[in-house]
Short mmCIF file of C-alpha atoms and ligand atoms in Angstrom, two decimals:
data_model
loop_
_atom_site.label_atom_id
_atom_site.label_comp_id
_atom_site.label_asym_id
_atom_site.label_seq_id
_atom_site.Cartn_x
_atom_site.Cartn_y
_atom_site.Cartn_z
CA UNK E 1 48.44 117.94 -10.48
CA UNK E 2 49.76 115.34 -8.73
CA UNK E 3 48.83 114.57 -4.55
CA UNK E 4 50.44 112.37 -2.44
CA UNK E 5 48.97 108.97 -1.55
CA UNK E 6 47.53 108.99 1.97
CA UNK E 7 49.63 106.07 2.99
CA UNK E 8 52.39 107.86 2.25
CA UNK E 9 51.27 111.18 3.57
CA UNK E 10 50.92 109.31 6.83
CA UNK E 11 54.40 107.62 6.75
CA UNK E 12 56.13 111.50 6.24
CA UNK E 13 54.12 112.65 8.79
CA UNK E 14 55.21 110.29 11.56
CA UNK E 15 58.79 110.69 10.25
CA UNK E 16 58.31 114.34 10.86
CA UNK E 17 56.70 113.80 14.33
CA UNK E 18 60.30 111.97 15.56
CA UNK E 19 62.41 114.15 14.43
CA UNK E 20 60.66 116.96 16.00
CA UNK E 21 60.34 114.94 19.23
CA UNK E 22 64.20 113.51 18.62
CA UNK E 23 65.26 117.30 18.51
CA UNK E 24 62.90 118.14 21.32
CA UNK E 25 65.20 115.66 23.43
CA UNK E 26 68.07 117.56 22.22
CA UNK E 27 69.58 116.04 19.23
CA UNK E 28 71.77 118.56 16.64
CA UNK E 29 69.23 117.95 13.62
CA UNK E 30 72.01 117.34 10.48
CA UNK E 31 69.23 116.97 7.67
CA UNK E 32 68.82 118.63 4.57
CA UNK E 33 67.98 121.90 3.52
CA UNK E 34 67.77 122.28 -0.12
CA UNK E 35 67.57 125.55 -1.76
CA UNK E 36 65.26 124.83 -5.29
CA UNK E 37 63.78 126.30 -8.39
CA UNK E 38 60.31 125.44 -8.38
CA UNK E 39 60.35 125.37 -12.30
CA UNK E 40 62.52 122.05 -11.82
CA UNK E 41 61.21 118.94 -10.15
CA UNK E 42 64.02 117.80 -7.97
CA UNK E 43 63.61 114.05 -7.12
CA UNK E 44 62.47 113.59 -3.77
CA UNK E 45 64.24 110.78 -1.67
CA UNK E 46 61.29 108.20 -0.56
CA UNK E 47 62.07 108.65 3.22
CA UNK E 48 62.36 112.14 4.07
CA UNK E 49 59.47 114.88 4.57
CA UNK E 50 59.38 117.64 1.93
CA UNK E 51 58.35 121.59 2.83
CA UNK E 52 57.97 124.13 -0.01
CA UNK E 53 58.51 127.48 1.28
CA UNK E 54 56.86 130.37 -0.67
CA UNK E 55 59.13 133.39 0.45
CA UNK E 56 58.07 137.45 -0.23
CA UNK E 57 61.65 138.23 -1.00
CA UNK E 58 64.64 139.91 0.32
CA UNK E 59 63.55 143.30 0.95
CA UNK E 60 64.50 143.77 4.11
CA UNK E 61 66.86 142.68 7.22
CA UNK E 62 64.09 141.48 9.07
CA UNK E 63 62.92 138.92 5.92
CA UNK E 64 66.30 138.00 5.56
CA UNK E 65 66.12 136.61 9.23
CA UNK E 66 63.00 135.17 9.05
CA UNK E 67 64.13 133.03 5.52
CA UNK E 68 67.15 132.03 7.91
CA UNK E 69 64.87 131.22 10.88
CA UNK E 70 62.80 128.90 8.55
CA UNK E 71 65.54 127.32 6.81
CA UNK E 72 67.81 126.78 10.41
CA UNK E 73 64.46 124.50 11.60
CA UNK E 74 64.45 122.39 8.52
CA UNK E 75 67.75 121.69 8.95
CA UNK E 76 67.93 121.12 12.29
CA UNK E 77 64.63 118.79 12.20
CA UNK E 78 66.37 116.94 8.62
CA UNK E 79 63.45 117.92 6.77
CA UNK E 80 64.30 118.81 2.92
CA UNK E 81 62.97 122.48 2.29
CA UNK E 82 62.45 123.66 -1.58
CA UNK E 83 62.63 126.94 -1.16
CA UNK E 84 61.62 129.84 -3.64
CA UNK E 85 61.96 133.53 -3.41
CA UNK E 86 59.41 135.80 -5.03
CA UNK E 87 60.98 138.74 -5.53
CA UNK E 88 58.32 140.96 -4.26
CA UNK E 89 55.42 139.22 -5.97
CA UNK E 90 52.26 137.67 -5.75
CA UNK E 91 52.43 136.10 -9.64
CA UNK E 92 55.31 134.76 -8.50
CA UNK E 93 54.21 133.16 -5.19
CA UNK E 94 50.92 131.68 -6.92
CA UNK E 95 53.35 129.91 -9.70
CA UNK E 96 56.04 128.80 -6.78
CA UNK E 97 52.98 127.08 -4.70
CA UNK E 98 51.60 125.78 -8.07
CA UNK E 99 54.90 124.34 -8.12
CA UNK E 100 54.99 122.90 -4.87
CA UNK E 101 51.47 121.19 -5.19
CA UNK E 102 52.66 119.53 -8.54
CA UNK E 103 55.49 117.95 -6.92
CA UNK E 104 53.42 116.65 -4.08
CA UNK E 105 55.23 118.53 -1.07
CA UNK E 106 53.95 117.21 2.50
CA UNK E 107 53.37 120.75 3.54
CA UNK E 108 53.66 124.38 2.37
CA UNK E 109 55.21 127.22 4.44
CA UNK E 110 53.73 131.00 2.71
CA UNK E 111 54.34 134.54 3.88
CA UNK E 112 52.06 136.04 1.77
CA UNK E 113 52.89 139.56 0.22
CA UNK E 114 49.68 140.94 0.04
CA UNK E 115 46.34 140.08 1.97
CA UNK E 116 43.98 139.37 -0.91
CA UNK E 117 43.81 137.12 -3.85
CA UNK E 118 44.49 133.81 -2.47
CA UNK E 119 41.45 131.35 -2.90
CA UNK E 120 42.43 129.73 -6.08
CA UNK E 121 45.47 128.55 -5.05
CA UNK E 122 44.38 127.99 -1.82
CA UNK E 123 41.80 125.93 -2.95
CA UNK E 124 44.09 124.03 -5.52
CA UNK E 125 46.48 122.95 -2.26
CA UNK E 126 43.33 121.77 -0.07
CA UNK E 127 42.55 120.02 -2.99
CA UNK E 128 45.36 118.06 -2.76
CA UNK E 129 45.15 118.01 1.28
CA UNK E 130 48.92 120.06 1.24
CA UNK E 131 48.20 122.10 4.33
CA UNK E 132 49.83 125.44 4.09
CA UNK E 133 51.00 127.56 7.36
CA UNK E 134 51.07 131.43 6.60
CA UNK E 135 54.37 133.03 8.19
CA UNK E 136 53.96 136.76 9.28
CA UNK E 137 51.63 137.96 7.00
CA UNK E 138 47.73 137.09 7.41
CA UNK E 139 45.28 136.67 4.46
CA UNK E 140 42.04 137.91 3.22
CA UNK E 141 39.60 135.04 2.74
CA UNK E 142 35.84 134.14 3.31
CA UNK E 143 37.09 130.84 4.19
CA UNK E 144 39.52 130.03 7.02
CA UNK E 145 40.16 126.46 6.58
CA UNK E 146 41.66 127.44 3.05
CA UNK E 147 45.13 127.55 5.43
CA UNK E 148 46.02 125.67 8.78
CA UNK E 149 47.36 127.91 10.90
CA UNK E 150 48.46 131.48 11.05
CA UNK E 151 52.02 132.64 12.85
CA UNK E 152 52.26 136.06 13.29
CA UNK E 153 52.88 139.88 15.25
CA UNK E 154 49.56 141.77 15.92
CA UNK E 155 50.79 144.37 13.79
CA UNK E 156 47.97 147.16 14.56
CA UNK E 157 49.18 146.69 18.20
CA UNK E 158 52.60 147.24 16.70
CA UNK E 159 51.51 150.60 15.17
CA UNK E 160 49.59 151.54 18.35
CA UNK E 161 52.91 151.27 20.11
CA UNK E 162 54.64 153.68 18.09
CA UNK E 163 51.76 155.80 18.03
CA UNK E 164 51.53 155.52 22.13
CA UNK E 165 55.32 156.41 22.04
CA UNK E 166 55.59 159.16 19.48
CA UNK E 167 52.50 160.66 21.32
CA UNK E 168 54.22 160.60 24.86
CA UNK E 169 57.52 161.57 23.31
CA UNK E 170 56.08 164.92 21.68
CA UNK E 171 53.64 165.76 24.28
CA UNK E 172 51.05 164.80 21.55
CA UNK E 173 52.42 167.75 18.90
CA UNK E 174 53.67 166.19 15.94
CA UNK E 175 53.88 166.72 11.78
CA UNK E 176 54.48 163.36 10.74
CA UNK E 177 55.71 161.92 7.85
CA UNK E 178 54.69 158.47 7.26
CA UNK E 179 56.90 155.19 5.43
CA UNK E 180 54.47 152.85 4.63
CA UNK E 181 55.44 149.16 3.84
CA UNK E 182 54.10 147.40 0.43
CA UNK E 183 50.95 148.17 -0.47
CA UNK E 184 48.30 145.58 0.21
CA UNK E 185 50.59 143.74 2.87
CA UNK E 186 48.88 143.07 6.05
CA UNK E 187 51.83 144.92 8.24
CA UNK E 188 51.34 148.04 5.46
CA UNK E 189 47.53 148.11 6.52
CA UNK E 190 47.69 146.83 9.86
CA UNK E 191 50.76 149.18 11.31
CA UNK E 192 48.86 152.15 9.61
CA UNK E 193 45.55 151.51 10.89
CA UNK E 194 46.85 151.57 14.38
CA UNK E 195 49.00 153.98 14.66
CA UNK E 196 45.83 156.20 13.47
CA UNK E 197 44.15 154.92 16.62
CA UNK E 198 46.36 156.48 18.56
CA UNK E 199 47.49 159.90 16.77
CA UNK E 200 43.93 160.58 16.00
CA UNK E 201 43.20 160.93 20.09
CA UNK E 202 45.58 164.19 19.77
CA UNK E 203 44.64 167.28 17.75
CA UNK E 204 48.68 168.32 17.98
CA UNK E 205 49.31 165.42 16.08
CA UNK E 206 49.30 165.14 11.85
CA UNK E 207 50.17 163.08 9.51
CA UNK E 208 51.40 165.48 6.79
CA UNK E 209 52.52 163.02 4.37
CA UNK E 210 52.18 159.26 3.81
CA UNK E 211 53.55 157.30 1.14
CA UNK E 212 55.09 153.55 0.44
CA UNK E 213 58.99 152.80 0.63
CA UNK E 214 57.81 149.33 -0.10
CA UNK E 215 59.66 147.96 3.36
CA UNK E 216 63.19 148.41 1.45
CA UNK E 217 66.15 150.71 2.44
CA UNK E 218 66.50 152.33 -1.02
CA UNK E 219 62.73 152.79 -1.01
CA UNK E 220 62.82 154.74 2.42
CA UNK E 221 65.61 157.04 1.41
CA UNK E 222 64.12 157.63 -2.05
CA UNK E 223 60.54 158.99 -0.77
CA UNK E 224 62.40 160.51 2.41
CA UNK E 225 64.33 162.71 0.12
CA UNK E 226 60.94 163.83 -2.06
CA UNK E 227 58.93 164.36 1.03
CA UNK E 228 61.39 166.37 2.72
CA UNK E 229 61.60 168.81 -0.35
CA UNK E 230 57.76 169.74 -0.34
CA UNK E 231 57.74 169.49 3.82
CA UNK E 232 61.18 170.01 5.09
CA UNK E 233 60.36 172.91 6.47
CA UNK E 234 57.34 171.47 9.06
CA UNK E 235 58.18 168.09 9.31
CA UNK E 236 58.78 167.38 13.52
CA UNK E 237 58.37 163.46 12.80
CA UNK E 238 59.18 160.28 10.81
CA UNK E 239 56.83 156.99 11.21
CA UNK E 240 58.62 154.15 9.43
CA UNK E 241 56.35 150.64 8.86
CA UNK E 242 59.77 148.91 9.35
CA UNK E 243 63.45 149.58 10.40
CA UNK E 244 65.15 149.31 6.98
CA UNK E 245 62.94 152.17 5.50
CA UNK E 246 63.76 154.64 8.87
CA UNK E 247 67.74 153.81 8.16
CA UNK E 248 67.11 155.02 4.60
CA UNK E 249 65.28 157.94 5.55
CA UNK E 250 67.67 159.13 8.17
CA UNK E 251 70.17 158.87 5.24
CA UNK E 252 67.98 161.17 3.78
CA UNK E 253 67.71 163.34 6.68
CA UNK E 254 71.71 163.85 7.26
CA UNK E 255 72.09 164.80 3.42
CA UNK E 256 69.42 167.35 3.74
CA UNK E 257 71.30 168.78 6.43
CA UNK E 258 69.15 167.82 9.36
CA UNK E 259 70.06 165.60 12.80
CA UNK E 260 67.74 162.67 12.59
CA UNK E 261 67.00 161.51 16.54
CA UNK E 262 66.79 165.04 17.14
CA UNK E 263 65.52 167.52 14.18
CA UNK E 264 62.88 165.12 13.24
CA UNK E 265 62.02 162.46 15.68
CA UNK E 266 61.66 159.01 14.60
CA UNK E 267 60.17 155.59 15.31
CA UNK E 268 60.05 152.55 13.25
CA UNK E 269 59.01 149.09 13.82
CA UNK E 270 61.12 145.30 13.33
CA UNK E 271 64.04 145.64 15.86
CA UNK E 272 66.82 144.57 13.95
CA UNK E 273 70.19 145.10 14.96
CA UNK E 274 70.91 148.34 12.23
CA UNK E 275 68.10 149.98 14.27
CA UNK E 276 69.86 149.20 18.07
CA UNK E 277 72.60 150.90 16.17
CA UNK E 278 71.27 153.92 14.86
CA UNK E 279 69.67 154.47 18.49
CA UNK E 280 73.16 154.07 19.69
CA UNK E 281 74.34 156.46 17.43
CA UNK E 282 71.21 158.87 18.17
CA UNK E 283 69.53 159.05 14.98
CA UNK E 284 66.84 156.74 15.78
CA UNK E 285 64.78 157.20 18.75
CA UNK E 286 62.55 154.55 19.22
CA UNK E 287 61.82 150.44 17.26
CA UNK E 288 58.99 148.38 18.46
CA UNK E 289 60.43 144.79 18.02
CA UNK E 290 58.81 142.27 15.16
CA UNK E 291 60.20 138.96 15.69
CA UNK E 292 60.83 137.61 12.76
CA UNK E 293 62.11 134.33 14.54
CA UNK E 294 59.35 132.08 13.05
CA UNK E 295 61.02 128.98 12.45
CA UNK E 296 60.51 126.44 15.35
CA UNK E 297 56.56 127.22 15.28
CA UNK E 298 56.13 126.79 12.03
CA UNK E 299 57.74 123.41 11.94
CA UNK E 300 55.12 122.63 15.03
CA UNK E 301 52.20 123.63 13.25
CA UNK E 302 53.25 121.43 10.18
CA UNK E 303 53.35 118.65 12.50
CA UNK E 304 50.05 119.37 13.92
CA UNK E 305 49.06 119.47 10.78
CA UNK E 306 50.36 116.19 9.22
CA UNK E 307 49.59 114.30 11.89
CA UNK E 308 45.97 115.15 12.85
CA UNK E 309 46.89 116.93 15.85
CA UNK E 310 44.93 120.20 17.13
CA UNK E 311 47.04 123.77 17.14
CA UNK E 312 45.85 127.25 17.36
CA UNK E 313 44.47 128.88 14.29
CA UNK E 314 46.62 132.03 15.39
CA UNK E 315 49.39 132.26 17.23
CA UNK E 316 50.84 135.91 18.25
CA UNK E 317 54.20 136.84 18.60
CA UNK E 318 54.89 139.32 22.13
CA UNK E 319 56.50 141.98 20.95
CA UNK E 320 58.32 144.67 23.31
CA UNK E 321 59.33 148.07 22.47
CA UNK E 322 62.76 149.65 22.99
CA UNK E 323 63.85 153.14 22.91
CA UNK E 324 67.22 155.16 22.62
CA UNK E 325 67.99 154.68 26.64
CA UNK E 326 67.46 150.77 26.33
CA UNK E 327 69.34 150.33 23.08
CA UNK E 328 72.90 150.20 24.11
CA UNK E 329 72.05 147.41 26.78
CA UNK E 330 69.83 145.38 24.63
CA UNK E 331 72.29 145.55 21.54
CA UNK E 332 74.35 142.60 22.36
CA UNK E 333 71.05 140.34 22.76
CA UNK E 334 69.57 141.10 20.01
CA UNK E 335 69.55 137.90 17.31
CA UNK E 336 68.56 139.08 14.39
O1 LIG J 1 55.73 141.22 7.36
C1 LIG J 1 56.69 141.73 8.20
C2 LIG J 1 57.34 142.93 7.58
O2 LIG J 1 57.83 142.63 6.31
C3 LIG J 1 58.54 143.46 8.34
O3 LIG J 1 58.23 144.45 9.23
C4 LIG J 1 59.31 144.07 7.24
O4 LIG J 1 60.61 144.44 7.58
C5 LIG J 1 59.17 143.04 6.21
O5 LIG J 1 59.66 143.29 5.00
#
C-alpha cells in the first residue's frame, strides 16, 4: 500500500486550494477529467491533484446526473478524476477504493451503496491519511472520523413529504403499494422509515405491499406488474423510493389497463426531468426533488480536507416538492 509523502500531500493540496479559488474568481476550469480502471495504475503527472471516485452505478437518471455533476467540477477545477463504476456493488466499491489507496490518490469521493460494512476499508484509507467524502448516501459506523465529511438529502424528510402529500391528497384513505430502492441503501431505509411516520398517523392509510425495484426502471415495472396481479383489484396508491422506478411502474399500470395519475395515485421521489414529464402528461402526480447536483461541494470539502481547513461533518441538501399543477412551469428549469 503505498501513501503519499506529506510534503507532497501538502504541495497538491495548495494546488487544489487555487484552482478552487482561481474558479471562484471566475475562470472556465480546462483540466482533466480522466475516466480509469482502477485495476490499471495510470501514471499520475507530478503537478496535478488526483480524486478517485467510487461510483454505485448507473441505475438510475438521477445517478447518472450526479456522476456528471462530480465529473463537470473536476474538470472545471483541472483536477484529474479516476473514476470507477461499481455496477451495483459493494465488492466492487471496496476493490475500486483499494485501488485508489494503492495508487496514492489525494482524496477519495464514495457514494456508498449500502450503509454497513465499511470500517476496513475505511480504516485502510485513514491509514494512509486519503480522506474520503461520502456523496448521497450516509454510512453505518461506530466511528465518524473513519470519513471527512458527509453531502447529502435528509432522505426520511424526503419520505415524510410524500407521506404528508399522499395523506392530504387521499384525505388519509389509501392501499399503497410500495417501490423500495436497493436494499441496505440509506435512501431504501431512510425514505421508508419516514414515510411510515406519516401514513401510520392515519388508520385509512395501508401499505398493502412493499417490495425492492432496486432504484432501476426495469426493476419498477417488473415488481409493478407482479404486485398488481395479486392486488390490482385494491390498490388506490403507488409510493416509489425514486422517479425511475414510478416511470416503470406506470408502464406497468397502462398495460394492465389502468390510468396511472388517476386509477392509482402516485408519488415518487428524485425530480428528474422524466418525472416533470409524466406529471405533464398526468400519470404522475406528485416528485419530491433529490438533488443530485453534488459536485461543487464535494470539491469544497476535499479542499477543506487537504488543506487543514474546518467544514461541516454534514451538509443537507433543501429539497422542495412539486406536484402535477407546478410541473409544467418548473419543467424548463429543471437541470437534471
Ligand atoms: O441515493 C440517492 C438515490 O439513489 C436516488 O434517489 C436514486 O434515484 C438513486 O439511484
Amino acid at each position: 500500500m503505498k501513501s503519499l509523502p506529506i510534503s507532497r500531500r501538502a504541495a497538491t493540496a495548495s494546488l487544489l486550494v487555487a484552482a478552487i479559488g482561481l474558479c471562484l474568481a471566475g475562470c472556465g476550469g480546462g483540466g482533466s477529467s480522466s475516466e480509469s480502471s482502477t485495476e490499471e495504475a495510470p501514471s499520475k503527472p507530478s503537478d496535478s491533484i488526483v480524486v478517485g471516485f467510487s461510483q454505485v452505478g448507473a441505475e438510475s437518471s438521477w445517478r447518472t446526473a450526479e456522476t456528471a455533476s462530480i465529473k463537470a467540477e473536476a474538470e472545471r477545477l483541472g483536477v484529474e478524476l479516476k473514476f470507477s463504476d461499481a455496477q451495483g456493488k459493494q465488492e466492487n466499491q471496496i476493490k475500486a477504493l483499494r485501488g485508489f489507496i494503492a495508487q496514492g490518490v489525494d482524496a477519495i469521493i464514495l457514494a456508498p451503496v449500502v450503509e454497513t460494512g465499511w470500517e476496513p476499508v475505511l480504516k485502510e484509507a485513514k491509514r494512509a491519511s486519503i480522506p474520503v467524502v461520502l456523496v448521497d448516501r450516509g454510512i453505518d459506523v461506530e466511528d465518524d472520523s473513519l470519513y471527512f465529511s458527509l453531502i447529502a438529502s435528509d432522505f426520511v424528510k424526503e419520505g415524510e413529504m410524500a407521506g404528508e402529500w399522499l395523506a392530504e391528497k387521499t384525505g388519509g384513505k389509501a392501499k399503497i403499494i410500495e417501490l423500495q430502492g436497493t436494499t441496505g441503501a440509506a435512501p431504501a431505509i431512510d425514505r421508508q422509515k419516514g414515510f411510515m411516520n406519516i401514513i401510520s398517523k392515519h388508520e385509512g392509510m395501508e401499505i398493502i405491499a412493499s417490495q425492492s425495484g432496486d432504484f432501476r426502471r426495469s426493476g419498477g415495472k417488473e415488481v409493478m406488474e407482479a404486485l398488481l396481479k395479486q392486488h390490482g383489484d385494491k390498490v388506490t396508491a403507488v409510493y416509489a423510493h425514486n422517479d425511475d422506478m414510478a416511470l416503470g411502474a406506470i408502464q406497468a399500470i397502462e398495460e394492465a389497463g389502468k390510468k396511472p395519475g388517476e386509477d392509482v395515485i402516485i408519488v415518487s421521489i428524485d425530480g428528474v426531468k422524466g418525472a416533470f414529464e409524466a406529471m405533464v402528461a398526468g400519470k404522475l402526480n406528485c416528485t419530491v426533488e433529490c438533488s443530485p447536483l453534488l459536485g461543487p461541494l464535494a470539491f469544497r470539502a476535499i479542499q477543506a480536507a487537504t488543506t487543514g481547513l474546518n467544514f461541516d461533518k454534514l451538509s443537507i441538501n433543501e429539497d422542495r416538492i412539486f406536484d402535477r399543477s407546478q410541473a409544467e412551469a418548473e419543467l424548463p428549469n429543471r437541470q437534471y
